[in-house]
Amino acid sequence: MGDVTNGDGAATEPQARHVVYCGVCTLPPEYCEFGGTVKKCKEWLEKNHPDMHEKLYSQEAIEASMATLSVDAQKRAAKDAQKKEAKAAAAEARDHEKKMTSKVLIKRVERNKRKYVTAVSGLEAHGMDLKKVAKDFGKKFATGSSVTKTASGGEEIVVQGDVSDEIYDWITETYEDIPEENIDCIEDKKKKSAA
């Protein structure tokens, strides 16, 4: 690599470039269009870096990039852009519908005679980090809490003790985006241990 020289001929250190990364897809904003969240990326860029948003997505910038294409290529590009927008909108609607229909199950499971554990499943459908929520449960209720695999292949949070009512209240207060009618409390009977 060659040394960079300043005007008087002395070698100087090359300066590091500051690269902005999108807060939604973690790509540089120039490449957000190749991710699946273009609409959210544009909103984030407009809010956090309006000068860069103007440079990339202004009408003049779009017209300048389209001017270099042939007429057929312009038509194809416009058609592809419409398809991508429709696909992204459909995926967003699907995700929203999935969130609204998915249930959060809070089960009280009897372990031994009077020992209970509370199992919470279905939170991952609402985009929550189960390990973080399990840690919050442990702190809030002063008990042991962990993420375990279920027999069906999913994951659930297991909290020591009978805290199902408190968990129900805490989830409805802390996460307003989960509809209250989507949270169910179930009481299971004793788990059979291998004897």
PDB file of C-alpha atoms in Angstrom:
ATOM      1  CA  MET A   1       0.000   0.000   0.000  1.00  0.00           C
ATOM      2  CA  GLY A   2       1.390   3.399  -0.934  1.00  0.00           C
ATOM      3  CA  ASP A   3       1.880   6.125   1.614  1.00  0.00           C
ATOM      4  CA  VAL A   4      -0.373   9.142   1.437  1.00  0.00           C
ATOM      5  CA  THR A   5       1.584  12.387   1.219  1.00  0.00           C
ATOM      6  CA  ASN A   6       0.482  15.850   2.156  1.00  0.00           C
ATOM      7  CA  GLY A   7       1.413  18.996   0.202  1.00  0.00           C
ATOM      8  CA  ASP A   8       4.976  19.299   1.603  1.00  0.00           C
ATOM      9  CA  GLY A   9       5.938  15.715   0.673  1.00  0.00           C
ATOM     10  CA  ALA A  10       5.821  14.175   4.186  1.00  0.00           C
ATOM     11  CA  ALA A  11       3.997  10.846   4.562  1.00  0.00           C
ATOM     12  CA  THR A  12       0.794  10.930   6.624  1.00  0.00           C
ATOM     13  CA  GLU A  13      -1.457   8.242   8.042  1.00  0.00           C
ATOM     14  CA  PRO A  14      -4.458   7.325   5.885  1.00  0.00           C
ATOM     15  CA  GLN A  15      -7.647   8.442   7.571  1.00  0.00           C
ATOM     16  CA  ALA A  16     -10.374   5.940   8.402  1.00  0.00           C
ATOM     17  CA  ARG A  17     -13.690   6.428   6.665  1.00  0.00           C
ATOM     18  CA  HIS A  18     -16.842   6.832   8.671  1.00  0.00           C
ATOM     19  CA  VAL A  19     -19.445   4.438   7.274  1.00  0.00           C
ATOM     20  CA  VAL A  20     -23.103   4.793   8.236  1.00  0.00           C
ATOM     21  CA  TYR A  21     -24.970   1.535   8.747  1.00  0.00           C
ATOM     22  CA  CYS A  22     -28.756   1.210   8.637  1.00  0.00           C
ATOM     23  CA  GLY A  23     -30.396   0.734  12.027  1.00  0.00           C
ATOM     24  CA  VAL A  24     -32.962  -1.671  10.532  1.00  0.00           C
ATOM     25  CA  CYS A  25     -31.103  -4.057   8.218  1.00  0.00           C
ATOM     26  CA  THR A  26     -27.488  -3.235   9.311  1.00  0.00           C
ATOM     27  CA  LEU A  27     -26.347  -2.717   5.723  1.00  0.00           C
ATOM     28  CA  PRO A  28     -24.949   0.577   4.424  1.00  0.00           C
ATOM     29  CA  PRO A  29     -27.910   2.703   3.209  1.00  0.00           C
ATOM     30  CA  GLU A  30     -26.801   2.359  -0.413  1.00  0.00           C
ATOM     31  CA  TYR A  31     -27.502  -1.382  -0.171  1.00  0.00           C
ATOM     32  CA  CYS A  32     -30.776  -1.306   1.808  1.00  0.00           C
ATOM     33  CA  GLU A  33     -32.736  -1.908  -1.391  1.00  0.00           C
ATOM     34  CA  PHE A  34     -31.279  -5.435  -1.528  1.00  0.00           C
ATOM     35  CA  GLY A  35     -32.598  -6.283   1.939  1.00  0.00           C
ATOM     36  CA  GLY A  36     -36.203  -7.175   2.647  1.00  0.00           C
ATOM     37  CA  THR A  37     -37.082  -4.070   4.666  1.00  0.00           C
ATOM     38  CA  VAL A  38     -36.717  -1.191   2.190  1.00  0.00           C
ATOM     39  CA  LYS A  39     -39.693   0.796   3.486  1.00  0.00           C
ATOM     40  CA  LYS A  40     -38.549   0.658   7.114  1.00  0.00           C
ATOM     41  CA  CYS A  41     -34.970   1.424   6.057  1.00  0.00           C
ATOM     42  CA  LYS A  42     -36.104   4.542   4.166  1.00  0.00           C
ATOM     43  CA  GLU A  43     -38.074   5.750   7.194  1.00  0.00           C
ATOM     44  CA  TRP A  44     -35.097   5.157   9.490  1.00  0.00           C
ATOM     45  CA  LEU A  45     -32.693   6.936   7.127  1.00  0.00           C
ATOM     46  CA  GLU A  46     -35.030   9.913   6.713  1.00  0.00           C
ATOM     47  CA  LYS A  47     -35.371  10.237  10.496  1.00  0.00           C
ATOM     48  CA  ASN A  48     -31.698   9.742  11.447  1.00  0.00           C
ATOM     49  CA  HIS A  49     -29.735  10.942   8.391  1.00  0.00           C
ATOM     50  CA  PRO A  50     -31.935  13.284   6.302  1.00  0.00           C
ATOM     51  CA  ASP A  51     -28.999  14.521   4.183  1.00  0.00           C
ATOM     52  CA  MET A  52     -28.115  10.975   3.094  1.00  0.00           C
ATOM     53  CA  HIS A  53     -31.805  10.183   2.499  1.00  0.00           C
ATOM     54  CA  GLU A  54     -32.030  13.235   0.215  1.00  0.00           C
ATOM     55  CA  LYS A  55     -28.884  12.135  -1.664  1.00  0.00           C
ATOM     56  CA  LEU A  56     -30.141   8.558  -2.203  1.00  0.00           C
ATOM     57  CA  TYR A  57     -33.917   8.835  -2.515  1.00  0.00           C
ATOM     58  CA  SER A  58     -34.662  12.343  -3.806  1.00  0.00           C
ATOM     59  CA  GLN A  59     -36.522  12.692  -7.088  1.00  0.00           C
ATOM     60  CA  GLU A  60     -33.410  14.093  -8.818  1.00  0.00           C
ATOM     61  CA  ALA A  61     -31.256  11.140  -7.681  1.00  0.00           C
ATOM     62  CA  ILE A  62     -33.831   8.636  -8.905  1.00  0.00           C
ATOM     63  CA  GLU A  63     -34.209  10.437 -12.244  1.00  0.00           C
ATOM     64  CA  ALA A  64     -30.420  10.619 -12.687  1.00  0.00           C
ATOM     65  CA  SER A  65     -30.023   6.887 -12.125  1.00  0.00           C
ATOM     66  CA  MET A  66     -32.963   6.080 -14.419  1.00  0.00           C
ATOM     67  CA  ALA A  67     -31.621   8.350 -17.210  1.00  0.00           C
ATOM     68  CA  THR A  68     -28.691   6.019 -17.857  1.00  0.00           C
ATOM     69  CA  LEU A  69     -31.011   3.055 -18.550  1.00  0.00           C
ATOM     70  CA  SER A  70     -32.657   2.229 -21.859  1.00  0.00           C
ATOM     71  CA  VAL A  71     -36.438   2.597 -22.210  1.00  0.00           C
ATOM     72  CA  ASP A  72     -37.013  -1.154 -21.830  1.00  0.00           C
ATOM     73  CA  ALA A  73     -34.743  -1.299 -18.795  1.00  0.00           C
ATOM     74  CA  GLN A  74     -36.578   1.675 -17.245  1.00  0.00           C
ATOM     75  CA  LYS A  75     -39.905  -0.119 -17.672  1.00  0.00           C
ATOM     76  CA  ARG A  76     -38.491  -3.297 -16.157  1.00  0.00           C
ATOM     77  CA  ALA A  77     -36.965  -1.373 -13.251  1.00  0.00           C
ATOM     78  CA  ALA A  78     -40.266   0.368 -12.515  1.00  0.00           C
ATOM     79  CA  LYS A  79     -42.135  -2.951 -12.720  1.00  0.00           C
ATOM     80  CA  ASP A  80     -39.580  -4.651 -10.415  1.00  0.00           C
ATOM     81  CA  ALA A  81     -39.826  -1.785  -7.926  1.00  0.00           C
ATOM     82  CA  GLN A  82     -43.612  -2.127  -7.834  1.00  0.00           C
ATOM     83  CA  LYS A  83     -43.324  -5.894  -7.324  1.00  0.00           C
ATOM     84  CA  LYS A  84     -40.809  -5.437  -4.488  1.00  0.00           C
ATOM     85  CA  GLU A  85     -43.009  -2.854  -2.759  1.00  0.00           C
ATOM     86  CA  ALA A  86     -46.086  -5.087  -3.071  1.00  0.00           C
ATOM     87  CA  LYS A  87     -44.139  -8.092  -1.786  1.00  0.00           C
ATOM     88  CA  ALA A  88     -42.768  -6.119   1.186  1.00  0.00           C
ATOM     89  CA  ALA A  89     -46.247  -4.778   2.028  1.00  0.00           C
ATOM     90  CA  ALA A  90     -47.715  -8.291   1.845  1.00  0.00           C
ATOM     91  CA  ALA A  91     -44.957  -9.683   4.088  1.00  0.00           C
ATOM     92  CA  GLU A  92     -45.498  -6.871   6.591  1.00  0.00           C
ATOM     93  CA  ALA A  93     -49.254  -7.543   6.615  1.00  0.00           C
ATOM     94  CA  ARG A  94     -48.606 -11.283   7.080  1.00  0.00           C
ATOM     95  CA  ASP A  95     -46.267 -10.628  10.010  1.00  0.00           C
ATOM     96  CA  HIS A  96     -48.786  -8.279  11.605  1.00  0.00           C
ATOM     97  CA  GLU A  97     -51.588 -10.831  11.171  1.00  0.00           C
ATOM     98  CA  LYS A  98     -49.385 -13.572  12.618  1.00  0.00           C
ATOM     99  CA  LYS A  99     -48.636 -11.402  15.660  1.00  0.00           C
ATOM    100  CA  MET A 100     -52.308 -10.637  16.185  1.00  0.00           C
ATOM    101  CA  THR A 101     -53.394 -14.292  16.002  1.00  0.00           C
ATOM    102  CA  SER A 102     -50.564 -15.946  17.937  1.00  0.00           C
ATOM    103  CA  LYS A 103     -51.307 -16.925  21.515  1.00  0.00           C
ATOM    104  CA  VAL A 104     -49.110 -16.523  24.576  1.00  0.00           C
ATOM    105  CA  LEU A 105     -49.677 -19.498  26.879  1.00  0.00           C
ATOM    106  CA  ILE A 106     -48.917 -19.275  30.587  1.00  0.00           C
ATOM    107  CA  LYS A 107     -49.049 -22.751  32.156  1.00  0.00           C
ATOM    108  CA  ARG A 108     -48.785 -23.639  35.833  1.00  0.00           C
ATOM    109  CA  VAL A 109     -47.247 -27.112  35.977  1.00  0.00           C
ATOM    110  CA  GLU A 110     -47.096 -29.185  39.174  1.00  0.00           C
ATOM    111  CA  ARG A 111     -43.692 -30.799  39.690  1.00  0.00           C
ATOM    112  CA  ASN A 112     -43.813 -32.470  43.101  1.00  0.00           C
ATOM    113  CA  LYS A 113     -46.423 -32.428  45.806  1.00  0.00           C
ATOM    114  CA  ARG A 114     -46.667 -28.680  46.262  1.00  0.00           C
ATOM    115  CA  LYS A 115     -43.937 -27.475  43.947  1.00  0.00           C
ATOM    116  CA  TYR A 116     -44.881 -25.631  40.771  1.00  0.00           C
ATOM    117  CA  VAL A 117     -43.177 -24.154  37.753  1.00  0.00           C
ATOM    118  CA  THR A 118     -44.703 -21.669  35.358  1.00  0.00           C
ATOM    119  CA  ALA A 119     -44.063 -22.175  31.638  1.00  0.00           C
ATOM    120  CA  VAL A 120     -44.547 -19.273  29.209  1.00  0.00           C
ATOM    121  CA  SER A 121     -44.625 -20.018  25.489  1.00  0.00           C
ATOM    122  CA  GLY A 122     -45.544 -18.045  22.373  1.00  0.00           C
ATOM    123  CA  LEU A 123     -43.561 -14.882  23.112  1.00  0.00           C
ATOM    124  CA  GLU A 124     -41.138 -15.444  20.216  1.00  0.00           C
ATOM    125  CA  ALA A 125     -43.986 -14.887  17.726  1.00  0.00           C
ATOM    126  CA  HIS A 126     -44.190 -11.310  18.982  1.00  0.00           C
ATOM    127  CA  GLY A 127     -40.526 -10.672  18.224  1.00  0.00           C
ATOM    128  CA  MET A 128     -39.202 -10.906  21.774  1.00  0.00           C
ATOM    129  CA  ASP A 129     -35.797 -12.172  22.803  1.00  0.00           C
ATOM    130  CA  LEU A 130     -36.651 -15.082  25.092  1.00  0.00           C
ATOM    131  CA  LYS A 131     -33.348 -15.012  26.974  1.00  0.00           C
ATOM    132  CA  LYS A 132     -33.812 -11.341  27.809  1.00  0.00           C
ATOM    133  CA  VAL A 133     -37.430 -11.864  28.893  1.00  0.00           C
ATOM    134  CA  ALA A 134     -36.396 -14.886  31.014  1.00  0.00           C
ATOM    135  CA  LYS A 135     -33.767 -12.744  32.715  1.00  0.00           C
ATOM    136  CA  ASP A 136     -36.383 -10.040  33.343  1.00  0.00           C
ATOM    137  CA  PHE A 137     -38.731 -12.660  34.857  1.00  0.00           C
ATOM    138  CA  GLY A 138     -35.959 -13.896  37.155  1.00  0.00           C
ATOM    139  CA  LYS A 139     -35.232 -10.361  38.349  1.00  0.00           C
ATOM    140  CA  LYS A 140     -38.863  -9.343  38.711  1.00  0.00           C
ATOM    141  CA  PHE A 141     -40.065 -12.419  40.607  1.00  0.00           C
ATOM    142  CA  ALA A 142     -36.761 -13.230  42.393  1.00  0.00           C
ATOM    143  CA  THR A 143     -36.772 -16.824  41.124  1.00  0.00           C
ATOM    144  CA  GLY A 144     -34.857 -19.032  38.741  1.00  0.00           C
ATOM    145  CA  SER A 145     -35.894 -18.609  35.123  1.00  0.00           C
ATOM    146  CA  SER A 146     -34.596 -20.239  31.946  1.00  0.00           C
ATOM    147  CA  VAL A 147     -35.351 -20.870  28.290  1.00  0.00           C
ATOM    148  CA  THR A 148     -35.948 -24.549  27.480  1.00  0.00           C
ATOM    149  CA  LYS A 149     -36.776 -26.494  24.332  1.00  0.00           C
ATOM    150  CA  THR A 150     -40.230 -28.028  24.077  1.00  0.00           C
ATOM    151  CA  ALA A 151     -41.128 -31.429  22.658  1.00  0.00           C
ATOM    152  CA  SER A 152     -42.674 -29.765  19.603  1.00  0.00           C
ATOM    153  CA  GLY A 153     -39.378 -28.084  18.736  1.00  0.00           C
ATOM    154  CA  GLY A 154     -40.205 -24.602  20.008  1.00  0.00           C
ATOM    155  CA  GLU A 155     -38.897 -22.777  23.052  1.00  0.00           C
ATOM    156  CA  GLU A 156     -40.553 -21.725  26.276  1.00  0.00           C
ATOM    157  CA  ILE A 157     -39.553 -19.842  29.399  1.00  0.00           C
ATOM    158  CA  VAL A 158     -39.729 -21.865  32.632  1.00  0.00           C
ATOM    159  CA  VAL A 159     -40.006 -19.842  35.855  1.00  0.00           C
ATOM    160  CA  GLN A 160     -39.716 -21.528  39.227  1.00  0.00           C
ATOM    161  CA  GLY A 161     -42.767 -21.136  41.434  1.00  0.00           C
ATOM    162  CA  ASP A 162     -46.441 -20.424  40.909  1.00  0.00           C
ATOM    163  CA  VAL A 163     -46.250 -16.923  39.440  1.00  0.00           C
ATOM    164  CA  SER A 164     -48.705 -17.341  36.536  1.00  0.00           C
ATOM    165  CA  ASP A 165     -51.023 -14.488  37.610  1.00  0.00           C
ATOM    166  CA  GLU A 166     -48.101 -12.130  38.194  1.00  0.00           C
ATOM    167  CA  ILE A 167     -46.605 -13.011  34.800  1.00  0.00           C
ATOM    168  CA  TYR A 168     -49.977 -12.359  33.143  1.00  0.00           C
ATOM    169  CA  ASP A 169     -50.163  -8.915  34.771  1.00  0.00           C
ATOM    170  CA  TRP A 170     -46.521  -8.116  33.986  1.00  0.00           C
ATOM    171  CA  ILE A 171     -46.847  -9.064  30.303  1.00  0.00           C
ATOM    172  CA  THR A 172     -50.014  -6.976  29.845  1.00  0.00           C
ATOM    173  CA  GLU A 173     -48.366  -3.964  31.509  1.00  0.00           C
ATOM    174  CA  THR A 174     -44.926  -4.227  29.928  1.00  0.00           C
ATOM    175  CA  TYR A 175     -45.774  -5.285  26.365  1.00  0.00           C
ATOM    176  CA  GLU A 176     -48.796  -3.299  25.187  1.00  0.00           C
ATOM    177  CA  ASP A 177     -48.399  -4.608  21.618  1.00  0.00           C
ATOM    178  CA  ILE A 178     -49.563  -8.074  22.764  1.00  0.00           C
ATOM    179  CA  PRO A 179     -53.381  -8.017  22.876  1.00  0.00           C
ATOM    180  CA  GLU A 180     -54.731  -9.106  26.258  1.00  0.00           C
ATOM    181  CA  GLU A 181     -57.166 -11.540  24.636  1.00  0.00           C
ATOM    182  CA  ASN A 182     -54.172 -13.406  23.132  1.00  0.00           C
ATOM    183  CA  ILE A 183     -52.792 -14.331  26.561  1.00  0.00           C
ATOM    184  CA  ASP A 184     -54.154 -17.559  28.093  1.00  0.00           C
ATOM    185  CA  CYS A 185     -53.512 -19.064  31.531  1.00  0.00           C
ATOM    186  CA  ILE A 186     -53.646 -22.876  31.722  1.00  0.00           C
ATOM    187  CA  GLU A 187     -53.180 -25.178  34.719  1.00  0.00           C
ATOM    188  CA  ASP A 188     -51.491 -28.514  34.013  1.00  0.00           C
ATOM    189  CA  LYS A 189     -51.414 -31.471  36.322  1.00  0.00           C
ATOM    190  CA  LYS A 190     -48.344 -33.243  37.616  1.00  0.00           C
ATOM    191  CA  LYS A 191     -45.474 -34.009  35.265  1.00  0.00           C
ATOM    192  CA  LYS A 192     -44.691 -37.711  35.420  1.00  0.00           C
ATOM    193  CA  SER A 193     -41.064 -38.344  36.245  1.00  0.00           C
ATOM    194  CA  ALA A 194     -39.265 -41.459  35.048  1.00  0.00           C
ATOM    195  CA  ALA A 195     -39.447 -43.896  37.957  1.00  0.00           C
TER     196      ALA A 195
END
